[in-house]
Amino acid sequence: MTKQYAIDMAKKLFRETDKAYYVICYPDSNEYVVMDDDEFQRNAVELNKWVIFQIH
């Protein structure tokens, strides 16, 4: 998924569900992933350094 597509998807999901979302970029694969707050909090220590966008 591209960076802009992931950010747009996080915004859309936020509007639909009113939950927090994060866009993570894994540096080894350069892949962008959208995660909801529950999923992110399980691994927040590891993932925090790769957050490129968050919406609350």
Coordinates of N, CA, C and O in Angstrom, one line a residue:
M1 N 0.9 -1.2 0.0 CA 0.0 0.0 0.0 C 0.9 1.2 0.0 O 1.9 1.3 0.7
T2 N 0.6 2.2 -0.8 CA 1.4 3.5 -0.8 C 1.1 4.3 0.5 O 0.1 4.1 1.2
K3 N 2.0 5.2 0.7 CA 1.9 6.0 1.9 C 0.6 6.9 1.9 O -0.1 6.9 2.9
Q4 N 0.4 7.5 0.8 CA -0.8 8.4 0.7 C -2.1 7.6 0.8 O -3.1 8.0 1.4
Y5 N -2.1 6.4 0.2 CA -3.3 5.6 0.3 C -3.6 5.1 1.7 O -4.7 5.1 2.2
A6 N -2.5 4.8 2.4 CA -2.6 4.3 3.8 C -3.2 5.5 4.7 O -4.0 5.3 5.5
I7 N -2.7 6.7 4.5 CA -3.1 7.8 5.2 C -4.6 8.1 4.9 O -5.4 8.4 5.8
D8 N -5.0 8.1 3.7 CA -6.4 8.3 3.3 C -7.3 7.3 3.9 O -8.4 7.6 4.3
M9 N -6.8 6.0 3.9 CA -7.6 4.9 4.5 C -7.8 5.1 6.0 O -8.9 4.9 6.5
A10 N -6.7 5.6 6.7 CA -6.8 5.8 8.1 C -7.8 6.9 8.4 O -8.6 6.8 9.3
K11 N -7.8 8.0 7.6 CA -8.8 9.1 7.8 C -10.2 8.6 7.5 O -11.1 8.9 8.3
K12 N -10.4 7.8 6.5 CA -11.7 7.3 6.2 C -12.3 6.4 7.3 O -13.4 6.5 7.8
L13 N -11.4 5.5 7.8 CA -11.8 4.6 8.9 C -12.1 5.4 10.2 O -13.1 5.0 10.9
F14 N -11.3 6.4 10.4 CA -11.6 7.2 11.6 C -13.0 7.9 11.5 O -13.7 7.9 12.5
R15 N -13.3 8.4 10.3 CA -14.6 9.0 10.2 C -15.8 8.0 10.3 O -16.8 8.4 10.9
E16 N -15.6 6.8 9.9 CA -16.6 5.8 9.9 C -16.8 5.2 11.3 O -17.9 4.8 11.7
T17 N -15.7 5.0 12.1 CA -15.8 4.3 13.3 C -15.5 5.2 14.6 O -15.7 4.7 15.7
D18 N -14.9 6.4 14.4 CA -14.6 7.3 15.5 C -13.6 6.6 16.4 O -13.6 6.8 17.6
K19 N -12.7 5.8 15.9 CA -11.6 5.1 16.7 C -10.3 5.7 16.1 O -10.2 6.1 15.0
A20 N -9.2 5.6 17.0 CA -7.9 6.0 16.6 C -7.3 5.0 15.6 O -7.4 3.8 15.7
Y21 N -6.5 5.6 14.7 CA -5.8 4.7 13.7 C -4.4 5.3 13.5 O -4.1 6.5 13.6
Y22 N -3.5 4.4 13.2 CA -2.1 4.7 13.0 C -1.6 4.1 11.6 O -2.1 3.0 11.2
V23 N -0.7 4.9 11.0 CA -0.1 4.4 9.8 C 1.3 4.1 10.1 O 2.1 4.9 10.6
I24 N 1.8 2.8 9.9 CA 3.1 2.3 10.3 C 3.8 2.1 9.0 O 3.3 1.5 8.0
C25 N 5.1 2.4 9.0 CA 6.0 2.1 7.8 C 7.1 1.2 8.3 O 7.9 1.6 9.2
Y26 N 7.1 0.0 7.8 CA 8.1 -1.0 8.2 C 9.4 -0.7 7.3 O 9.3 -0.9 6.1
P27 N 10.5 -0.3 7.9 CA 11.6 0.1 7.1 C 12.3 -1.0 6.3 O 12.8 -0.8 5.2
D28 N 12.2 -2.2 6.8 CA 12.8 -3.3 6.0 C 12.1 -3.7 4.7 O 12.7 -4.1 3.8
S29 N 10.8 -3.5 4.7 CA 10.0 -3.8 3.5 C 9.4 -2.5 2.8 O 8.9 -2.6 1.7
N30 N 9.5 -1.4 3.5 CA 9.0 -0.1 3.0 C 7.5 -0.3 2.7 O 7.0 0.3 1.8
E31 N 6.8 -1.0 3.5 CA 5.4 -1.3 3.4 C 4.6 -0.4 4.4 O 5.1 -0.3 5.6
Y32 N 3.5 0.2 4.0 CA 2.7 1.0 4.9 C 1.5 0.2 5.3 O 0.8 -0.5 4.5
V33 N 1.2 0.2 6.6 CA 0.1 -0.6 7.2 C -0.8 0.3 8.0 O -0.2 1.2 8.8
V34 N -2.1 0.2 8.0 CA -3.0 0.9 8.9 C -3.4 0.0 10.0 O -3.8 -1.2 9.8
M35 N -3.3 0.5 11.2 CA -3.7 -0.3 12.4 C -4.6 0.5 13.3 O -4.5 1.8 13.4
D36 N -5.6 -0.2 13.9 CA -6.4 0.5 14.8 C -5.7 0.6 16.2 O -4.6 0.0 16.4
D37 N -6.3 1.4 17.1 CA -5.6 1.7 18.4 C -5.4 0.4 19.2 O -4.3 0.2 19.8
D38 N -6.4 -0.5 19.2 CA -6.2 -1.7 20.0 C -5.0 -2.6 19.5 O -4.2 -3.0 20.3
E39 N -4.9 -2.7 18.2 CA -3.8 -3.5 17.6 C -2.5 -2.8 17.9 O -1.5 -3.5 18.2
F40 N -2.5 -1.5 17.7 CA -1.2 -0.8 17.9 C -0.7 -0.8 19.4 O 0.4 -1.0 19.6
Q41 N -1.7 -0.7 20.3 CA -1.3 -0.7 21.8 C -0.6 -2.1 22.2 O 0.2 -2.1 23.1
R42 N -1.0 -3.1 21.6 CA -0.4 -4.4 21.9 C 1.1 -4.5 21.7 O 1.9 -5.1 22.4
N43 N 1.6 -3.7 20.7 CA 3.0 -3.7 20.3 C 3.5 -2.2 20.2 O 4.4 -2.0 19.5
A44 N 3.0 -1.4 21.1 CA 3.3 0.1 20.9 C 4.8 0.4 21.1 O 5.3 1.2 20.4
V45 N 5.5 -0.3 22.0 CA 6.9 -0.1 22.2 C 7.7 -0.3 21.0 O 8.5 0.5 20.6
E46 N 7.4 -1.4 20.3 CA 8.2 -1.7 19.0 C 7.7 -0.8 17.9 O 8.5 -0.4 17.1
L47 N 6.4 -0.5 17.8 CA 5.9 0.2 16.6 C 6.0 1.7 16.7 O 5.9 2.3 15.7
N48 N 6.2 2.2 17.9 CA 6.1 3.7 18.0 C 7.2 4.4 17.2 O 6.9 5.5 16.6
K49 N 8.3 3.8 16.9 CA 9.3 4.4 16.1 C 9.0 4.4 14.6 O 9.7 5.1 13.9
W50 N 8.0 3.7 14.2 CA 7.7 3.6 12.8 C 6.4 4.3 12.4 O 5.9 4.2 11.3
V51 N 5.8 5.0 13.4 CA 4.5 5.7 13.1 C 4.8 6.9 12.2 O 5.7 7.7 12.5
I52 N 4.1 7.0 11.1 CA 4.3 8.2 10.3 C 3.0 9.1 10.3 O 3.1 10.2 9.8
F53 N 1.9 8.5 10.8 CA 0.7 9.3 10.8 C -0.2 8.7 11.8 O -0.3 7.5 12.0
Q54 N -0.9 9.5 12.6 CA -1.9 9.0 13.6 C -3.1 10.0 13.6 O -2.9 11.2 13.4
I55 N -4.3 9.4 13.8 CA -5.5 10.2 13.8 C -6.3 9.7 15.0 O -6.5 8.6 15.2
H56 N -6.7 10.7 15.9 CA -7.5 10.4 17.1 C -8.8 11.1 17.1 O -8.9 12.2 16.8

